[in-house]
Structure formats: C-alpha cells, structure tokens
Amino acid sequence: DIQMTQSPSSVSASVGDRVTITCQASQGISRWLGWYQQKPGKAPKVLIYAASSLQSGVPSRFSGSGSGTDFTLTISSLQPEDFATYYCQQAKSFPLTFGGGTKVEIK
Amino acid sequence: EVQLVESGGGLVQPGGSLRLSCAASGFTFRSYEMNWVRQAPGKGLEWVSYISTNSGSTIYYADSVKGRFTISRDNAKNSLYLQMNSLRAEDTAVYYCARASPITMIGDHWGQGTLVTVSS
C-alpha cells in the first residue's frame, strides 16, 4: 500500500498569509494526486487533481505542485473561508490512501 | 446539477448489518466509477471500496472491510450500495459516496454522508 504523509498536522495563520502544506508518498505516484478541503460537518471538496490542475470553480489562490513522491498545496493569500482541514489523496493504485490531514486554524 | 444522497445509516449492535444507499442524479451514473469513503468521529478520511463503471465488474475493498462489506450498483435505479455485515465498533463513521472523476480517480462530487454507529 502507498502511504501518504502530510505535514504539518496543523498550522496557525492569519488572513492574507501564504500557507504551504506538503504531502509525501511512500513510493512514486507520478502526478496521481488530489487535494481536498473539508469544513466541519461537511463533505470533502476537491481543490486540485492530477497534482496541479485546479478544479473548476476553485479560486486561483489555491495551487498544487510536485510529482513522484513530493507534493505541495499552496494557498497564496489565506481568506477567512479557507480555515478548514486539507487532505491529499493518491490515486495511483488501490487501496486509495489519504494523508492524515492538515488543519488550518486562525492565528 | 450533480447530486449524491446517502441513506441507510443508523445505530446497530456489534455483529449486526446495515445497507447503505447512495442515490445519484444530474449525471450519467452508469458511466462513472464510484467509491465509498468513511470518516470516524474526529479522524481523517479512509477509503472503503470502489466499483467500476457499467456492470461493476471490477471491485476493490480496503483490507479493514474485506469479507464483511459488499459494494454494488444498480444503474437502472442510479444507485450505489454498501452492504455491511459483521459490524464492529471501529466501523463507526460517517460514510460518504463519491463519484470518481474519469482517469484521475479523484472524488469530484461527494454526498453529504450518513452516520453509522456500531454500539451495544
């Protein structure tokens, strides 16, 4: 199974800050990676697919990069509605696996 | 508009069974691969099961549910199912159905989830 290690587990940031979340796969997954945002009591929402492609309707302040084993989700200027938990997910092979999550909190 | 609506969750005793349903609308259901994903209270996301398009001839399960859960689909009813048997306390979670985006296998639409609680 491919393990996904996400860091940090939590981050405190202010509105307008640049936030970076990393995800490392235990083996190469090319660009088979997605990023999700989840708010309390809600279903996850996809932000990024294929490592760097922005899902339709997602603000351009979100961006993804990386390939192989190392990936990054960047929020260029944090907005109030961005305080949430973020998950990466590999889609290279079954079982599909998620990172442990990164909670973005208000500083 | 794409909609996925789960139902069938509830309280069940250890060793019991439940059948979850996911009603799909707003897209050609038979053409999409589907997944079940769960989230235990206060925990992260865990993939549970996958079913391929059309006849659903390809199916995968997480090791944690293999032999106890069965995924199926009824394309005539635009519905996805998860039959859960021999339930354990550790199966307590919100269960989401998620449509898989073609090729990328990323969940591009999710239902609101249904809570399964396994407790005596």
mmCIF file of C-alpha atoms in Angstrom:
data_model
loop_
_atom_site.group_PDB
_atom_site.id
_atom_site.type_symbol
_atom_site.label_atom_id
_atom_site.label_comp_id
_atom_site.label_asym_id
_atom_site.label_seq_id
_atom_site.Cartn_x
_atom_site.Cartn_y
_atom_site.Cartn_z
ATOM 1 C CA ASP A 1 0.000 0.000 0.000
ATOM 2 C CA ILE A 2 1.116 3.557 -0.681
ATOM 3 C CA GLN A 3 1.411 5.620 2.491
ATOM 4 C CA MET A 4 0.748 9.363 2.321
ATOM 5 C CA THR A 5 2.493 11.525 4.905
ATOM 6 C CA GLN A 6 1.126 15.016 5.247
ATOM 7 C CA SER A 7 2.711 17.906 7.136
ATOM 8 C CA PRO A 8 2.220 19.877 9.194
ATOM 9 C CA SER A 9 -0.741 18.350 11.023
ATOM 10 C CA SER A 10 -1.890 21.838 11.913
ATOM 11 C CA VAL A 11 -0.910 25.394 11.119
ATOM 12 C CA SER A 12 -1.967 28.710 12.601
ATOM 13 C CA ALA A 13 -2.107 31.534 10.123
ATOM 14 C CA SER A 14 -3.622 34.959 9.590
ATOM 15 C CA VAL A 15 -5.798 36.274 6.786
ATOM 16 C CA GLY A 16 -3.522 37.220 3.907
ATOM 17 C CA ASP A 17 -0.773 34.758 4.839
ATOM 18 C CA ARG A 18 0.772 32.325 2.394
ATOM 19 C CA VAL A 19 0.247 28.748 3.567
ATOM 20 C CA THR A 20 2.066 25.685 2.293
ATOM 21 C CA ILE A 21 1.109 22.082 3.022
ATOM 22 C CA THR A 22 3.237 19.144 1.937
ATOM 23 C CA CYS A 23 2.401 15.544 1.157
ATOM 24 C CA GLN A 24 4.915 12.752 0.652
ATOM 25 C CA ALA A 25 4.118 9.400 -0.920
ATOM 26 C CA SER A 26 5.938 6.259 0.207
ATOM 27 C CA GLN A 27 6.585 5.403 -3.449
ATOM 28 C CA GLY A 28 6.383 7.232 -6.734
ATOM 29 C CA ILE A 29 2.878 8.105 -7.856
ATOM 30 C CA SER A 30 3.743 10.307 -10.851
ATOM 31 C CA ARG A 31 1.072 13.023 -10.740
ATOM 32 C CA TRP A 32 -1.753 10.849 -9.425
ATOM 33 C CA LEU A 33 -2.587 13.138 -6.540
ATOM 34 C CA GLY A 34 -5.506 15.244 -5.429
ATOM 35 C CA TRP A 35 -6.114 17.773 -2.677
ATOM 36 C CA TYR A 36 -9.374 18.245 -0.770
ATOM 37 C CA GLN A 37 -10.735 20.848 1.618
ATOM 38 C CA GLN A 38 -13.122 19.811 4.371
ATOM 39 C CA LYS A 39 -15.038 22.072 6.723
ATOM 40 C CA PRO A 40 -16.622 20.780 9.959
ATOM 41 C CA GLY A 41 -19.725 18.711 9.345
ATOM 42 C CA LYS A 42 -19.334 18.887 5.571
ATOM 43 C CA ALA A 43 -18.155 16.524 2.864
ATOM 44 C CA PRO A 44 -14.701 16.992 1.365
ATOM 45 C CA LYS A 45 -14.455 19.230 -1.685
ATOM 46 C CA VAL A 46 -11.827 18.673 -4.356
ATOM 47 C CA LEU A 47 -9.454 21.574 -4.968
ATOM 48 C CA ILE A 48 -6.695 20.077 -7.116
ATOM 49 C CA TYR A 49 -6.420 16.962 -9.272
ATOM 50 C CA ALA A 50 -3.507 15.489 -11.211
ATOM 51 C CA ALA A 51 -1.176 17.239 -8.722
ATOM 52 C CA SER A 52 -1.528 20.724 -10.179
ATOM 53 C CA SER A 53 -4.826 21.066 -12.092
ATOM 54 C CA LEU A 54 -7.303 23.427 -10.476
ATOM 55 C CA GLN A 55 -10.826 22.015 -10.167
ATOM 56 C CA SER A 56 -13.448 24.127 -11.884
ATOM 57 C CA GLY A 57 -14.802 26.833 -9.602
ATOM 58 C CA VAL A 58 -11.895 26.748 -7.142
ATOM 59 C CA PRO A 59 -10.239 30.142 -6.523
ATOM 60 C CA SER A 60 -6.871 30.694 -8.157
ATOM 61 C CA ARG A 61 -5.203 31.384 -4.796
ATOM 62 C CA PHE A 62 -5.045 27.589 -4.471
ATOM 63 C CA SER A 63 -2.267 25.848 -6.365
ATOM 64 C CA GLY A 64 -0.631 22.450 -6.372
ATOM 65 C CA SER A 65 2.773 21.250 -7.459
ATOM 66 C CA GLY A 66 5.005 18.211 -7.421
ATOM 67 C CA SER A 67 5.392 14.802 -8.968
ATOM 68 C CA GLY A 68 6.810 11.449 -7.979
ATOM 69 C CA THR A 69 6.805 11.403 -4.192
ATOM 70 C CA ASP A 70 6.721 15.045 -3.073
ATOM 71 C CA PHE A 71 3.764 17.364 -3.447
ATOM 72 C CA THR A 72 2.700 20.778 -2.211
ATOM 73 C CA LEU A 73 -0.577 22.627 -1.800
ATOM 74 C CA THR A 74 -0.186 26.404 -1.543
ATOM 75 C CA ILE A 75 -2.762 28.983 -0.561
ATOM 76 C CA SER A 76 -1.259 32.243 -1.773
ATOM 77 C CA SER A 77 -3.313 34.622 0.370
ATOM 78 C CA LEU A 78 -5.402 32.986 3.069
ATOM 79 C CA GLN A 79 -9.040 34.078 3.193
ATOM 80 C CA PRO A 80 -11.499 33.673 6.095
ATOM 81 C CA GLU A 81 -13.356 30.909 4.245
ATOM 82 C CA ASP A 82 -10.133 28.887 3.860
ATOM 83 C CA PHE A 83 -9.932 27.883 7.513
ATOM 84 C CA ALA A 84 -10.550 24.163 7.209
ATOM 85 C CA THR A 85 -8.806 20.795 7.110
ATOM 86 C CA TYR A 86 -6.939 19.783 3.973
ATOM 87 C CA TYR A 87 -6.222 16.241 2.781
ATOM 88 C CA CYS A 88 -4.088 14.810 0.000
ATOM 89 C CA GLN A 89 -5.042 11.543 -1.713
ATOM 90 C CA GLN A 90 -3.082 9.304 -4.029
ATOM 91 C CA ALA A 91 -4.921 7.850 -6.998
ATOM 92 C CA LYS A 92 -2.090 5.752 -8.462
ATOM 93 C CA SER A 93 -3.277 2.418 -7.154
ATOM 94 C CA PHE A 94 -5.715 0.660 -4.857
ATOM 95 C CA PRO A 95 -6.145 0.908 -1.970
ATOM 96 C CA LEU A 96 -6.617 4.633 -2.430
ATOM 97 C CA THR A 97 -4.985 6.371 0.511
ATOM 98 C CA PHE A 98 -5.243 9.764 2.144
ATOM 99 C CA GLY A 99 -2.826 11.864 4.095
ATOM 100 C CA GLY A 100 -3.585 12.424 7.752
ATOM 101 C CA GLY A 101 -4.875 15.946 7.195
ATOM 102 C CA THR A 102 -3.716 19.479 7.927
ATOM 103 C CA LYS A 103 -5.926 21.755 9.991
ATOM 104 C CA VAL A 104 -5.534 25.413 9.062
ATOM 105 C CA GLU A 105 -6.500 27.500 12.074
ATOM 106 C CA ILE A 106 -6.887 31.179 12.740
ATOM 107 C CA LYS A 107 -3.868 32.780 14.391
ATOM 108 C CA GLU B 1 -26.584 19.585 -11.046
ATOM 109 C CA VAL B 2 -24.737 16.528 -9.776
ATOM 110 C CA GLN B 3 -26.264 15.190 -6.568
ATOM 111 C CA LEU B 4 -25.368 12.228 -4.390
ATOM 112 C CA VAL B 5 -27.614 11.441 -1.434
ATOM 113 C CA GLU B 6 -26.698 8.727 1.041
ATOM 114 C CA SER B 7 -29.177 6.959 3.313
ATOM 115 C CA GLY B 8 -29.415 3.889 5.498
ATOM 116 C CA GLY B 9 -27.146 4.833 8.365
ATOM 117 C CA GLY B 10 -28.101 4.398 11.992
ATOM 118 C CA LEU B 11 -27.341 2.658 15.256
ATOM 119 C CA VAL B 12 -26.555 -1.051 15.066
ATOM 120 C CA GLN B 13 -25.199 -3.555 17.554
ATOM 121 C CA PRO B 14 -21.800 -5.186 17.083
ATOM 122 C CA GLY B 15 -22.149 -8.135 14.719
ATOM 123 C CA GLY B 16 -25.151 -6.583 13.021
ATOM 124 C CA SER B 17 -25.761 -5.496 9.448
ATOM 125 C CA LEU B 18 -26.718 -2.341 7.571
ATOM 126 C CA ARG B 19 -27.207 -1.479 3.922
ATOM 127 C CA LEU B 20 -26.232 1.982 2.791
ATOM 128 C CA SER B 21 -27.638 3.507 -0.370
ATOM 129 C CA CYS B 22 -26.457 6.423 -2.480
ATOM 130 C CA ALA B 23 -28.944 7.940 -4.911
ATOM 131 C CA ALA B 24 -27.293 9.695 -7.838
ATOM 132 C CA SER B 25 -28.754 12.333 -10.126
ATOM 133 C CA GLY B 26 -27.648 15.007 -12.563
ATOM 134 C CA PHE B 27 -25.202 12.825 -14.487
ATOM 135 C CA THR B 28 -24.994 9.548 -16.414
ATOM 136 C CA PHE B 29 -24.486 7.300 -13.414
ATOM 137 C CA ARG B 30 -23.538 4.135 -15.308
ATOM 138 C CA SER B 31 -20.575 5.912 -16.905
ATOM 139 C CA TYR B 32 -18.839 6.772 -13.647
ATOM 140 C CA GLU B 33 -16.701 4.794 -11.248
ATOM 141 C CA MET B 34 -17.804 5.191 -7.651
ATOM 142 C CA ASN B 35 -16.217 4.925 -4.222
ATOM 143 C CA TRP B 36 -17.276 4.712 -0.601
ATOM 144 C CA VAL B 37 -15.125 6.684 1.840
ATOM 145 C CA ARG B 38 -15.604 6.866 5.597
ATOM 146 C CA GLN B 39 -14.559 9.156 8.410
ATOM 147 C CA ALA B 40 -14.554 8.069 12.027
ATOM 148 C CA PRO B 41 -15.526 10.779 14.537
ATOM 149 C CA GLY B 42 -12.713 13.317 14.798
ATOM 150 C CA LYS B 43 -10.486 11.333 12.433
ATOM 151 C CA GLY B 44 -9.283 11.536 8.850
ATOM 152 C CA LEU B 45 -10.631 10.094 5.631
ATOM 153 C CA GLU B 46 -10.424 6.362 4.897
ATOM 154 C CA TRP B 47 -11.216 4.830 1.518
ATOM 155 C CA VAL B 48 -13.533 1.812 1.852
ATOM 156 C CA SER B 49 -14.487 0.419 -1.553
ATOM 157 C CA TYR B 50 -14.534 1.013 -5.314
ATOM 158 C CA ILE B 51 -16.744 -0.195 -8.147
ATOM 159 C CA SER B 52 -16.135 0.230 -11.856
ATOM 160 C CA THR B 53 -18.499 1.627 -14.448
ATOM 161 C CA ASN B 54 -21.367 -0.122 -16.204
ATOM 162 C CA SER B 55 -21.591 -3.700 -14.922
ATOM 163 C CA GLY B 56 -19.326 -3.031 -11.975
ATOM 164 C CA SER B 57 -17.139 -5.958 -12.892
ATOM 165 C CA THR B 58 -14.114 -4.547 -11.064
ATOM 166 C CA ILE B 59 -14.378 -4.100 -7.315
ATOM 167 C CA TYR B 60 -11.823 -3.324 -4.626
ATOM 168 C CA TYR B 61 -12.047 -3.186 -0.846
ATOM 169 C CA ALA B 62 -9.900 -1.875 1.953
ATOM 170 C CA ASP B 63 -8.374 -4.691 3.977
ATOM 171 C CA SER B 64 -10.266 -3.443 7.029
ATOM 172 C CA VAL B 65 -13.632 -4.331 5.448
ATOM 173 C CA LYS B 66 -12.765 -7.142 3.041
ATOM 174 C CA GLY B 67 -15.020 -10.146 3.536
ATOM 175 C CA ARG B 68 -17.570 -8.132 5.532
ATOM 176 C CA PHE B 69 -18.684 -5.358 3.168
ATOM 177 C CA THR B 70 -20.083 -5.685 -0.350
ATOM 178 C CA ILE B 71 -20.337 -2.829 -2.839
ATOM 179 C CA SER B 72 -22.833 -2.948 -5.698
ATOM 180 C CA ARG B 73 -24.616 -0.677 -8.130
ATOM 181 C CA ASP B 74 -27.967 -0.623 -9.912
ATOM 182 C CA ASN B 75 -27.602 1.569 -12.964
ATOM 183 C CA ALA B 76 -31.323 1.347 -13.747
ATOM 184 C CA LYS B 77 -32.019 2.956 -10.379
ATOM 185 C CA ASN B 78 -28.993 5.293 -10.461
ATOM 186 C CA SER B 79 -27.975 3.883 -7.121
ATOM 187 C CA LEU B 80 -24.861 2.711 -5.322
ATOM 188 C CA TYR B 81 -24.987 0.394 -2.324
ATOM 189 C CA LEU B 82 -22.785 -0.804 0.511
ATOM 190 C CA GLN B 83 -23.902 -3.921 2.356
ATOM 191 C CA MET B 84 -22.140 -4.012 5.707
ATOM 192 C CA ASN B 85 -22.132 -7.232 7.731
ATOM 193 C CA SER B 86 -20.400 -8.309 10.941
ATOM 194 C CA LEU B 87 -20.129 -4.704 12.005
ATOM 195 C CA ARG B 88 -17.582 -3.703 14.627
ATOM 196 C CA ALA B 89 -17.205 -0.676 16.869
ATOM 197 C CA GLU B 90 -14.345 0.519 14.675
ATOM 198 C CA ASP B 91 -16.729 0.752 11.699
ATOM 199 C CA THR B 92 -18.433 3.706 13.410
ATOM 200 C CA ALA B 93 -18.064 6.589 10.979
ATOM 201 C CA VAL B 94 -19.737 8.909 8.543
ATOM 202 C CA TYR B 95 -19.899 7.083 5.210
ATOM 203 C CA TYR B 96 -19.668 9.117 2.011
ATOM 204 C CA CYS B 97 -20.284 8.022 -1.539
ATOM 205 C CA ALA B 98 -18.053 9.824 -4.010
ATOM 206 C CA ARG B 99 -18.057 9.993 -7.784
ATOM 207 C CA ALA B 100 -14.638 9.365 -9.279
ATOM 208 C CA SER B 101 -13.514 11.797 -11.926
ATOM 209 C CA PRO B 102 -12.634 9.877 -15.099
ATOM 210 C CA ILE B 103 -8.954 8.921 -15.363
ATOM 211 C CA THR B 104 -7.822 10.901 -12.319
ATOM 212 C CA MET B 105 -9.809 8.778 -9.803
ATOM 213 C CA ILE B 106 -10.212 11.860 -7.649
ATOM 214 C CA GLY B 107 -13.598 12.297 -5.960
ATOM 215 C CA ASP B 108 -15.095 15.217 -7.826
ATOM 216 C CA HIS B 109 -18.520 15.036 -6.177
ATOM 217 C CA TRP B 110 -19.423 13.728 -2.728
ATOM 218 C CA GLY B 111 -22.658 13.084 -0.905
ATOM 219 C CA GLN B 112 -23.421 14.664 2.456
ATOM 220 C CA GLY B 113 -22.655 11.424 4.277
ATOM 221 C CA THR B 114 -24.622 9.065 6.504
ATOM 222 C CA LEU B 115 -23.607 8.211 10.065
ATOM 223 C CA VAL B 116 -23.182 4.587 11.093
ATOM 224 C CA THR B 117 -22.819 3.946 14.809
ATOM 225 C CA VAL B 118 -21.902 0.470 15.996
ATOM 226 C CA SER B 119 -22.562 0.138 19.697
ATOM 227 C CA SER B 120 -24.346 -2.061 22.206
#
